[in-house]
XYZ file of C-alpha atoms in Angstrom:
207
model
C -3.162 -9.969 -46.250
C -3.813 -12.486 -43.488
C -1.289 -10.756 -41.234
C -2.977 -7.373 -41.791
C -6.415 -8.783 -40.950
C -5.023 -10.541 -37.887
C -3.380 -7.314 -36.660
C -6.640 -5.425 -37.175
C -8.581 -7.979 -35.123
C -6.084 -7.765 -32.267
C -6.218 -3.960 -32.277
C -10.032 -4.037 -32.344
C -10.137 -6.478 -29.428
C -7.806 -4.329 -27.340
C -9.787 -1.202 -28.116
C -13.091 -2.888 -27.279
C -11.759 -4.323 -24.029
C -10.358 -0.972 -22.969
C -13.570 0.875 -23.691
C -15.689 -1.780 -22.012
C -13.766 -2.237 -18.802
C -11.001 0.276 -18.178
C -11.518 3.817 -17.011
C -9.249 6.693 -15.939
C -7.743 7.110 -12.494
C -4.557 6.116 -10.713
C -4.765 3.206 -8.298
C -3.570 3.439 -4.708
C -1.151 1.202 -2.823
C -3.884 -1.412 -2.415
C -4.490 -1.619 -6.169
C -7.852 0.123 -6.051
C -9.368 3.576 -6.436
C -12.598 5.550 -6.126
C -14.813 6.292 -9.129
C -15.488 10.032 -9.349
C -16.757 10.787 -12.881
C -18.969 8.992 -15.443
C -19.399 6.168 -12.938
C -22.690 4.887 -14.364
C -20.908 4.264 -17.658
C -18.735 1.693 -15.894
C -21.563 0.219 -13.840
C -20.370 1.903 -10.640
C -21.779 4.397 -8.176
C -20.125 7.775 -7.674
C -17.628 7.437 -4.846
C -17.552 3.625 -5.056
C -14.187 2.103 -4.219
C -13.178 -0.812 -6.465
C -10.322 -2.776 -8.014
C -9.306 -3.990 -11.488
C -7.947 -7.375 -12.452
C -5.024 -7.771 -14.866
C -7.400 -7.508 -17.840
C -8.951 -4.256 -16.660
C -12.210 -5.826 -15.481
C -13.860 -4.033 -12.557
C -13.986 -5.916 -9.263
C -16.166 -4.398 -6.555
C -14.728 -6.381 -3.687
C -11.318 -7.952 -3.566
C -11.423 -11.656 -2.792
C -10.259 -12.530 0.702
C -8.334 -15.538 1.909
C -10.334 -15.575 5.143
C -13.453 -14.085 6.643
C -13.493 -11.359 9.271
C -13.113 -12.834 12.773
C -16.251 -13.050 14.901
C -16.882 -9.605 16.393
C -18.577 -9.712 19.778
C -20.051 -6.895 21.852
C -17.359 -5.003 23.810
C -14.583 -7.062 22.200
C -11.199 -5.710 21.095
C -9.175 -6.581 17.997
C -5.716 -5.496 16.911
C -5.659 -4.529 13.221
C -3.512 -2.714 10.685
C -4.862 0.365 8.927
C -4.428 -0.217 5.187
C -6.354 2.803 3.892
C -7.885 6.000 5.223
C -11.178 6.719 3.446
C -11.795 10.053 5.159
C -11.461 11.619 8.587
C -13.675 9.119 10.406
C -13.548 6.001 8.224
C -10.729 3.525 7.583
C -10.077 0.175 5.931
C -8.280 -2.347 8.125
C -6.683 -5.776 7.922
C -7.335 -8.277 10.706
C -4.724 -10.714 11.985
C -6.062 -13.511 9.747
C -5.677 -11.367 6.609
C -9.344 -10.433 6.192
C -10.103 -6.786 5.444
C -13.073 -4.586 6.272
C -14.235 -0.982 6.548
C -14.563 0.688 9.945
C -16.509 3.822 10.885
C -15.470 5.600 14.087
C -18.090 5.589 16.851
C -19.457 8.790 18.343
C -17.804 11.354 16.077
C -18.391 12.878 12.666
C -15.820 14.687 10.531
C -16.875 16.955 7.630
C -17.605 15.027 4.420
C -14.996 14.593 1.685
C -16.104 11.498 -0.271
C -19.905 11.422 0.071
C -21.389 10.646 -3.383
C -24.277 13.099 -2.910
C -22.597 15.884 -0.948
C -19.856 18.382 -1.817
C -16.615 18.473 0.141
C -17.458 20.242 3.400
C -15.411 22.896 5.155
C -12.503 21.446 7.125
C -13.169 18.032 5.591
C -9.825 17.834 3.800
C -7.964 18.903 6.921
C -9.666 16.176 8.954
C -9.047 13.563 6.269
C -5.383 14.523 5.905
C -4.921 14.458 9.672
C -6.263 10.914 9.941
C -4.135 9.830 6.978
C -1.060 11.250 8.686
C -1.889 9.653 12.032
C -3.238 6.237 11.058
C -2.035 5.114 7.614
C -0.147 1.802 7.919
C -0.411 1.962 11.713
C -1.348 -0.927 13.995
C -4.304 0.064 16.172
C -6.813 -1.570 18.502
C -10.501 -1.562 17.627
C -12.864 -1.554 20.589
C -16.456 -2.480 19.812
C -19.562 -1.345 21.678
C -23.114 -2.743 21.702
C -23.894 -1.973 18.047
C -21.205 -3.663 15.967
C -22.273 -2.570 12.445
C -24.146 0.326 10.849
C -26.851 0.161 8.167
C -24.188 0.279 5.446
C -22.470 -2.852 6.739
C -19.447 -1.019 8.131
C -18.009 -2.030 11.481
C -18.377 0.588 14.222
C -15.487 0.972 16.624
C -13.456 3.100 18.981
C -9.892 3.325 17.673
C -7.053 3.152 20.160
C -3.524 4.213 19.226
C -1.670 2.856 22.218
C -3.443 4.507 25.169
C -4.877 7.314 23.020
C -8.564 7.147 22.106
C -8.331 8.523 18.573
C -12.068 9.240 18.284
C -11.696 11.611 21.226
C -8.573 13.201 19.734
C -10.483 14.152 16.583
C -13.061 15.989 18.692
C -10.533 17.516 21.093
C -8.444 18.980 18.265
C -11.446 20.319 16.351
C -11.478 17.860 13.460
C -14.850 16.314 14.342
C -18.167 16.960 16.045
C -19.795 14.586 18.496
C -22.412 12.354 16.876
C -24.092 9.986 19.312
C -26.093 7.090 17.896
C -27.668 4.624 20.302
C -26.741 2.140 21.646
C -23.046 3.060 21.317
C -22.603 5.531 24.178
C -19.688 4.165 26.217
C -17.481 7.262 25.804
C -20.219 9.788 25.063
C -19.475 12.020 28.050
C -15.754 12.110 27.243
C -16.536 13.167 23.687
C -19.004 15.861 24.781
C -16.488 17.333 27.208
C -13.785 17.324 24.519
C -16.147 19.112 22.132
C -17.054 21.722 24.743
C -13.382 22.596 25.245
C -12.650 22.630 21.499
C -15.514 25.064 20.925
C -14.354 27.300 23.760
C -10.834 27.373 22.343
C -12.132 27.730 18.753
C -10.062 24.839 17.507
C -10.214 23.516 13.967
C -13.696 23.491 12.454
C -14.976 25.703 15.293
C -12.785 28.499 13.932
C -13.849 28.210 10.282
C-alpha cells in the first residue's frame, strides 16, 4: 500500500512539474529556443528566446561567466557568431566568453521572427542566407556613434574578412537601406548598393 501511494506521489509530482514548466519545442545547439505558441501560458512573450534548466524551468537569460567588454564609439571587436536570429540580427560570443545580441547597422531585412508581424516576403531567404554565411563564423564588429538600440541590442557593422556584410545584404537584394542617426558612416555605400540592386532587380526587388 505504501509503495503504491509513494509511486502515485512521484507520478503526480512529475506531471505537475512538466505542466508547470516544460513546453513543446526542440532546442537549438545553444540549448535554447523561441516560444511561438501559447507563450503567455508559460510566462513568455511570443517570439521570446529562452533556455531551460535540467528540471525544465524556464530561464530567460543564460548566466554568463563574464560581462560584455566595454564597447566604445568606433571600436572594433572580434567575436564568434553563435546563432543567427534572422537576416539582420545575430547572437555573438566575445573573447571573454560573454554573449550578446547584435543588430546590423544601416540595413533591414524582411521580418521572420517579429512577435507582432507575419513572415514577410523574402524574409526566409534573407534569414537562410545569413545563417549560411555567418553561423559559427568569426567576424569583426565595428561600432559607430550609437552603440545600442532601444531594445538593448548592440548595433554594429559586421566584417567577414574585408567584406562588409551589411553592404552585401543590400547589394545582393536581401535587405533595404535603413538609416538611423547617428550611425551613418557607410550610408552612401549602402545607398549605392541598393540603387544597383534595384536596377538589376535582385532578390526582394524582384518579388
